[in-house]
Short mmCIF file of C-alpha atoms and ligand atoms in Angstrom, two decimals:
data_model
loop_
_atom_site.label_atom_id
_atom_site.label_comp_id
_atom_site.label_asym_id
_atom_site.label_seq_id
_atom_site.Cartn_x
_atom_site.Cartn_y
_atom_site.Cartn_z
CA MET A 1 146.15 -20.00 29.47
CA LYS A 2 148.94 -19.17 31.85
CA LEU A 3 151.04 -16.30 30.47
CA LEU A 4 154.33 -14.89 31.75
CA ILE A 5 154.90 -11.21 30.87
CA ILE A 6 158.51 -10.02 30.97
CA GLY A 7 158.26 -6.26 31.60
CA GLY A 8 154.99 -6.32 33.54
CA SER A 9 155.89 -2.99 35.16
CA GLY A 10 156.12 -1.22 31.78
CA LEU A 11 153.54 0.52 29.64
CA ILE A 12 152.58 -2.40 27.39
CA GLY A 13 153.33 -5.13 29.93
CA SER A 14 151.02 -3.65 32.57
CA HIS A 15 148.18 -3.49 30.03
CA LEU A 16 148.89 -7.08 28.98
CA LEU A 17 148.48 -8.18 32.58
CA ARG A 18 145.12 -6.39 32.80
CA ALA A 19 143.88 -7.59 29.42
CA GLY A 20 144.87 -11.17 30.15
CA VAL A 21 142.98 -11.23 33.43
CA ALA A 22 139.95 -9.63 31.72
CA ALA A 23 140.04 -12.40 29.10
CA GLY A 24 140.10 -15.08 31.83
CA HIS A 25 143.78 -16.04 31.67
CA GLU A 26 146.22 -16.63 34.51
CA MET A 27 148.79 -13.85 34.35
CA VAL A 28 152.26 -13.61 35.91
CA GLY A 29 154.43 -10.52 35.36
CA THR A 30 157.98 -9.41 36.08
CA TYR A 31 159.69 -6.11 36.84
CA ARG A 32 163.32 -5.08 36.85
CA ARG A 33 163.68 -1.69 38.62
CA HIS A 34 160.09 -0.65 39.37
CA PRO A 35 158.43 -3.18 41.66
CA LEU A 36 154.65 -3.25 41.47
CA PRO A 37 152.39 -5.33 43.70
CA GLY A 38 152.21 -8.95 42.60
CA LEU A 39 155.13 -8.78 40.15
CA LEU A 40 158.22 -10.99 40.35
CA PRO A 41 161.76 -9.62 40.00
CA LEU A 42 163.74 -10.50 36.88
CA ASP A 43 166.77 -8.97 35.24
CA GLY A 44 166.97 -10.28 31.69
CA ALA A 45 170.77 -10.39 32.00
CA ASP A 46 170.41 -13.34 34.41
CA SER A 47 169.72 -16.40 32.27
CA SER A 48 169.64 -18.82 35.23
CA ALA A 49 167.05 -16.65 36.99
CA PHE A 50 164.94 -16.73 33.83
CA ALA A 51 165.32 -20.52 33.51
CA GLU A 52 164.32 -20.94 37.17
CA LEU A 53 161.31 -18.65 36.70
CA LEU A 54 160.22 -20.53 33.61
CA SER A 55 160.27 -23.89 35.34
CA ARG A 56 158.55 -22.46 38.45
CA VAL A 57 155.75 -20.64 36.57
CA GLN A 58 155.30 -23.16 33.73
CA PRO A 59 153.47 -20.78 31.39
CA VAL A 60 151.97 -21.69 28.04
CA ALA A 61 153.63 -18.60 26.55
CA VAL A 62 156.15 -15.93 27.52
CA VAL A 63 155.76 -12.38 26.21
CA HIS A 64 158.86 -10.18 26.05
CA ALA A 65 157.52 -6.62 26.52
CA ALA A 66 160.85 -5.39 27.89
CA GLY A 67 164.18 -4.02 26.81
CA TRP A 68 165.84 -0.64 26.50
CA THR A 69 163.28 1.67 24.88
CA TRP A 70 165.08 5.05 25.11
CA VAL A 71 165.80 5.71 21.44
CA ASP A 72 168.31 8.55 21.92
CA GLY A 73 169.98 6.78 24.88
CA CYS A 74 170.68 3.71 22.73
CA GLU A 75 172.89 5.83 20.42
CA ASP A 76 175.44 6.23 23.23
CA ASP A 77 175.56 2.57 24.22
CA PRO A 78 175.02 0.20 21.29
CA ALA A 79 176.37 -2.75 23.29
CA ARG A 80 173.71 -2.30 25.97
CA ALA A 81 171.01 -1.88 23.31
CA GLN A 82 172.08 -5.11 21.63
CA SER A 83 172.27 -6.97 24.93
CA GLU A 84 168.85 -5.89 26.26
CA ASN A 85 166.94 -5.72 22.97
CA ALA A 86 168.41 -8.65 21.05
CA LEU A 87 170.58 -11.04 23.09
CA GLN A 88 168.40 -11.27 26.22
CA PRO A 89 165.20 -11.97 24.29
CA GLU A 90 167.09 -14.49 22.15
CA MET A 91 168.21 -16.32 25.31
CA MET A 92 164.63 -16.34 26.64
CA ALA A 93 163.22 -17.49 23.31
CA ARG A 94 165.73 -20.35 23.12
CA LEU A 95 164.95 -21.57 26.65
CA CYS A 96 161.21 -21.31 25.99
CA HIS A 97 161.43 -23.17 22.69
CA ALA A 98 163.45 -25.96 24.33
CA SER A 99 160.70 -26.35 26.96
CA GLY A 100 157.79 -26.24 24.49
CA VAL A 101 156.74 -22.77 25.68
CA ARG A 102 155.56 -20.29 23.04
CA PHE A 103 157.36 -16.92 22.82
CA ALA A 104 156.29 -13.42 21.74
CA TYR A 105 158.69 -10.50 21.24
CA PHE A 106 157.54 -6.89 20.97
CA SER A 107 159.23 -5.03 18.15
CA THR A 108 158.74 -1.68 16.44
CA SER A 109 158.00 -0.09 13.07
CA TYR A 110 161.29 1.75 13.61
CA VAL A 111 162.82 -1.29 11.89
CA PHE A 112 161.85 0.59 8.69
CA ASP A 113 163.71 3.62 7.32
CA GLY A 114 160.58 5.78 7.20
CA GLU A 115 161.12 6.89 3.62
CA ALA A 116 158.01 5.27 2.16
CA GLY A 117 155.66 4.35 4.99
CA PRO A 118 153.15 3.26 6.02
CA TYR A 119 154.54 -0.26 5.97
CA ALA A 120 152.87 -3.67 5.87
CA GLU A 121 154.29 -6.81 7.46
CA SER A 122 155.89 -7.89 4.16
CA ALA A 123 157.90 -4.64 3.75
CA THR A 124 161.68 -4.89 4.00
CA PRO A 125 163.24 -3.44 7.17
CA ARG A 126 166.14 -1.01 6.97
CA PRO A 127 166.78 0.36 10.45
CA ILE A 128 168.49 3.76 10.65
CA ASN A 129 169.38 4.11 14.34
CA VAL A 130 170.95 1.98 17.09
CA TYR A 131 167.66 1.22 18.88
CA ALA A 132 166.04 0.12 15.62
CA ARG A 133 169.02 -2.04 14.63
CA SER A 134 168.92 -3.75 18.03
CA LYS A 135 165.19 -4.48 17.65
CA TRP A 136 165.61 -5.78 14.10
CA GLU A 137 168.43 -8.01 15.31
CA GLY A 138 166.16 -9.09 18.19
CA GLU A 139 163.41 -10.12 15.76
CA GLN A 140 165.80 -12.24 13.71
CA ARG A 141 167.48 -13.84 16.71
CA VAL A 142 164.13 -14.68 18.33
CA LEU A 143 162.79 -16.19 15.09
CA ALA A 144 165.97 -18.25 14.64
CA ALA A 145 165.89 -19.43 18.28
CA THR A 146 162.30 -20.64 17.91
CA ASN A 147 162.66 -22.22 14.49
CA GLY A 148 160.45 -19.46 13.07
CA VAL A 149 157.41 -19.98 15.30
CA ALA A 150 157.73 -16.92 17.58
CA LEU A 151 155.03 -14.26 17.51
CA ILE A 152 156.47 -10.80 16.69
CA PRO A 153 154.05 -7.91 17.24
CA ARG A 154 155.38 -4.59 15.93
CA VAL A 155 153.99 -1.43 17.53
CA ILE A 156 154.53 2.34 17.40
CA CYS A 157 153.39 5.46 19.30
CA VAL A 158 151.82 3.54 22.17
CA TYR A 159 150.12 5.61 24.88
CA GLY A 160 147.84 5.18 27.86
CA ALA A 161 147.73 4.85 31.63
CA GLU A 162 151.13 3.94 33.02
CA GLU A 163 152.63 3.72 36.51
CA GLN A 164 155.78 5.62 35.49
CA LYS A 165 153.77 8.30 33.64
CA LYS A 166 156.42 8.69 30.92
CA ASN A 167 154.62 8.12 27.59
CA PHE A 168 153.63 10.91 25.21
CA ALA A 169 150.13 11.34 26.68
CA TYR A 170 151.72 12.28 30.04
CA GLN A 171 154.20 14.65 28.37
CA VAL A 172 151.25 16.51 26.83
CA LEU A 173 149.36 16.47 30.14
CA GLN A 174 152.36 17.84 32.01
CA ALA A 175 152.78 20.67 29.50
CA LEU A 176 149.07 21.53 29.70
CA ARG A 177 149.09 21.59 33.50
CA THR A 178 152.31 23.54 33.92
CA GLY A 179 151.62 25.96 31.07
CA ARG A 180 154.83 25.46 29.16
CA PRO A 181 155.35 25.16 25.41
CA LEU A 182 155.70 21.73 23.86
CA THR A 183 158.05 21.54 20.88
CA LEU A 184 157.29 18.72 18.47
CA PRO A 185 158.47 17.50 15.08
CA ALA A 186 155.98 18.34 12.33
CA ASP A 187 157.25 15.63 10.01
CA GLN A 188 157.32 12.40 12.08
CA CYS A 189 154.32 10.13 11.47
CA GLY A 190 153.05 6.98 13.11
CA ASN A 191 149.85 5.33 14.33
CA PRO A 192 148.86 6.53 17.82
CA THR A 193 147.91 3.26 19.51
CA ALA A 194 146.27 2.74 22.89
CA ALA A 195 148.27 0.37 25.09
CA ALA A 196 145.00 -1.30 26.09
CA ASP A 197 144.33 -2.11 22.41
CA VAL A 198 147.83 -3.51 21.83
CA ALA A 199 147.29 -5.72 24.87
CA ARG A 200 143.83 -6.99 23.87
CA TRP A 201 144.98 -7.70 20.32
CA LEU A 202 148.12 -9.54 21.42
CA ILE A 203 146.18 -11.71 23.87
CA ARG A 204 143.81 -12.61 21.02
CA LEU A 205 146.74 -13.57 18.76
CA LEU A 206 148.07 -15.80 21.54
CA GLU A 207 144.64 -17.38 21.99
CA LEU A 208 144.58 -18.11 18.25
CA GLY A 209 148.07 -19.64 18.39
CA GLU A 210 149.38 -17.16 15.80
CA ARG A 211 153.05 -16.77 14.88
CA GLY A 212 155.24 -14.50 12.78
CA ILE A 213 155.18 -10.74 12.31
CA TRP A 214 152.03 -8.71 13.01
CA HIS A 215 151.60 -4.95 12.74
CA LEU A 216 149.43 -3.84 15.65
CA GLY A 217 148.75 -0.14 15.09
CA GLY A 218 145.86 2.25 15.54
CA PRO A 219 143.82 3.33 12.51
CA TRP A 220 145.82 6.48 11.61
CA PRO A 221 149.25 5.53 10.19
CA GLU A 222 150.00 9.00 8.81
CA CYS A 223 149.26 10.91 12.01
CA THR A 224 152.02 13.42 12.78
CA ARG A 225 153.29 14.00 16.30
CA VAL A 226 151.58 17.42 16.21
CA GLU A 227 148.21 15.96 15.13
CA TRP A 228 148.54 13.33 17.85
CA ALA A 229 149.15 16.05 20.45
CA GLU A 230 146.11 17.96 19.19
CA LYS A 231 143.91 14.87 19.58
CA LEU A 232 145.22 14.34 23.10
CA ILE A 233 144.66 18.00 24.00
CA ALA A 234 141.06 17.73 22.77
CA ALA A 235 140.56 14.56 24.82
CA TYR A 236 141.98 16.27 27.94
CA ALA A 237 139.67 19.25 27.32
CA GLN A 238 136.70 16.85 27.14
CA ALA A 239 137.81 15.48 30.51
CA GLY A 240 137.89 19.02 31.95
CA ILE A 241 141.63 19.71 31.71
CA ALA A 242 142.35 23.01 30.01
CA ALA A 243 145.75 24.42 29.08
CA GLN A 244 147.33 26.75 31.63
CA PRO A 245 148.55 30.13 30.32
CA GLY A 246 151.88 29.73 28.58
CA PHE A 247 151.04 26.41 26.99
CA ALA A 248 151.62 26.30 23.24
CA LEU A 249 152.39 23.72 20.59
CA LYS A 250 155.55 24.67 18.75
CA THR A 251 156.54 22.79 15.64
CA LEU A 252 159.94 22.21 14.12
CA THR A 253 161.20 19.86 11.47
CA THR A 254 163.08 16.77 12.58
CA ALA A 255 166.22 18.27 11.04
CA GLU A 256 165.77 21.41 13.18
CA LEU A 257 165.09 19.41 16.37
CA GLN A 258 168.50 17.70 16.17
CA GLN A 259 167.51 14.61 18.15
CA LYS A 260 170.48 12.37 18.80
CA ALA A 261 169.13 9.33 16.94
CA LEU A 262 167.96 9.56 13.33
CA ARG A 263 164.18 9.13 13.16
CA PRO A 264 162.26 7.27 10.45
CA LEU A 265 159.81 9.98 9.37
CA ARG A 266 156.98 8.01 7.79
CA ALA A 267 157.11 5.00 10.07
CA GLY A 268 153.37 4.26 10.29
CA MET A 269 152.11 0.72 9.83
CA ILE A 270 149.30 -1.00 8.01
CA SER A 271 148.49 -4.67 8.33
CA GLU A 272 147.98 -7.38 5.75
CA ARG A 273 147.02 -9.80 8.51
CA THR A 274 144.71 -8.28 11.11
CA GLY A 275 141.80 -7.40 8.77
CA ALA A 276 139.94 -10.67 9.28
CA LEU A 277 140.20 -10.39 13.06
CA GLY A 278 138.03 -7.28 13.36
CA PHE A 279 140.34 -5.50 15.81
CA GLN A 280 138.65 -2.23 16.88
CA ALA A 281 140.70 0.68 18.21
CA THR A 282 139.67 2.64 21.30
CA ASP A 283 139.09 6.38 20.80
CA PHE A 284 141.36 9.04 22.29
CA ALA A 285 138.73 10.24 24.81
CA THR A 286 138.24 6.79 26.34
CA THR A 287 141.98 6.16 26.63
CA ILE A 288 142.52 9.55 28.26
CA ARG A 289 139.64 9.01 30.71
CA ASP A 290 141.28 5.71 31.71
CA LEU A 291 144.66 7.45 32.11
CA LEU A 292 143.20 10.18 34.33
CA ALA A 293 141.36 7.62 36.45
CA GLY A 294 144.57 5.66 37.10
N1 NAP B 1 155.84 2.22 23.75
C1 NAP B 1 155.99 2.28 22.44
O1 NAP B 1 155.50 3.24 21.78
C2 NAP B 1 156.73 1.20 21.71
C3 NAP B 1 156.93 1.37 20.34
C4 NAP B 1 157.60 0.38 19.63
C5 NAP B 1 158.05 -0.76 20.27
N2 NAP B 1 157.87 -0.90 21.60
C6 NAP B 1 158.41 -2.12 22.23
O2 NAP B 1 157.48 -2.67 23.14
C7 NAP B 1 158.15 -3.20 24.28
C8 NAP B 1 157.54 -2.62 25.54
O3 NAP B 1 157.64 -1.21 25.46
P1 NAP B 1 157.11 -0.26 26.63
O4 NAP B 1 156.92 1.09 26.05
O5 NAP B 1 156.01 -0.93 27.37
O6 NAP B 1 158.41 -0.22 27.53
P2 NAP B 1 158.62 0.37 29.00
O7 NAP B 1 157.41 1.09 29.47
O8 NAP B 1 159.93 1.07 28.96
O9 NAP B 1 158.75 -0.93 29.89
C9 NAP B 1 159.85 -1.78 29.76
C10 NAP B 1 159.65 -2.93 30.72
O10 NAP B 1 160.73 -3.83 30.59
C11 NAP B 1 161.38 -4.01 31.85
N3 NAP B 1 162.79 -4.17 31.53
C12 NAP B 1 163.58 -3.27 30.89
N4 NAP B 1 164.80 -3.81 30.71
C13 NAP B 1 164.77 -5.06 31.24
C14 NAP B 1 165.72 -6.09 31.37
N5 NAP B 1 166.97 -5.97 30.89
N6 NAP B 1 165.34 -7.24 31.96
C15 NAP B 1 164.09 -7.40 32.43
N7 NAP B 1 163.14 -6.44 32.35
C16 NAP B 1 163.49 -5.29 31.75
C17 NAP B 1 161.05 -2.76 32.63
O11 NAP B 1 161.13 -3.04 34.01
P3 NAP B 1 161.35 -1.88 35.12
O12 NAP B 1 160.63 -0.65 34.60
O13 NAP B 1 160.73 -2.47 36.36
O14 NAP B 1 162.83 -1.68 35.23
C18 NAP B 1 159.62 -2.52 32.19
O15 NAP B 1 158.75 -3.41 32.86
C19 NAP B 1 159.64 -2.88 24.09
O16 NAP B 1 160.28 -4.02 23.61
C20 NAP B 1 159.66 -1.78 23.05
O17 NAP B 1 160.83 -1.84 22.25
C21 NAP B 1 157.22 0.05 22.33
#
């Protein structure tokens, strides 16, 4: 299959490009601000550029692994969040559907309020912050634009090797290496999920021609941020990286942390759909070895 990945320079998009090639597919990826070798420029605000790219590349499917992912930043600019997370993907989905091209849109378990997680695909969303509302709106717009046939993978707590080195695994690594305390919420849960796994699973769903909402999470939906950090620290220790003096894990409640955006606390996911597919998650040590090798 020929696949076009919007957001090929991002965490998930870059793993999709790798996983697609490994599975024998022809992969084309885009970037917006961070050019990487082989990627094509695209700003999702430019619908004619997207239309031109679509007719030039002629993919079987387009995967939207893009958008504005800074949860606290979205609180200050709801219009930008709606534009990049809902309206741009809707435009792309509509153009794809009109050309017979399948469309996948990455969403998040933040569409839930986090009061009663973990959540299955059939649970009812109730987003509690601007980012989450823009993603929930994006899901609905993309489904409407494709007459319900789009593929909507929801993910949470994704980590792994990344060119921009910004995901949680790098924040822990930076704190270990510089010997500074890391303050984390003790009461926010979600499934730590390797980006490489998300990518492999999504490529498989595309190969199977699947549609609709899929929860693609690692096996530990009730893992707290602190437990996740502890697993990462152990994996770094296994790889020979010890904490420098001064490093410490400090825990606060979400209420004490006063993050700008409200956070769904129990936002982990389970899946009613992936069981039959035998998706296996990669362990922390392997993902961290891959990150350090990158
Ligand atoms: N990572 C997670 O834990 C997580 C959790 C839940 C949901 N998700 C969803 O998964 C998707 C991918 O997340 P990620 O963590 O891989 O994001 P990321 O690392 O921030 O990457 C975002 C990608 O999208 C591109 N991009 C951003 N805005 C764009 C625009 N307006 N037009 C075209 N390209 C644009 C970026 O390009 P440049 O960097 O080149 O500018 C980058 O390639 C997002 O939709 C996010 O909401 C992620």
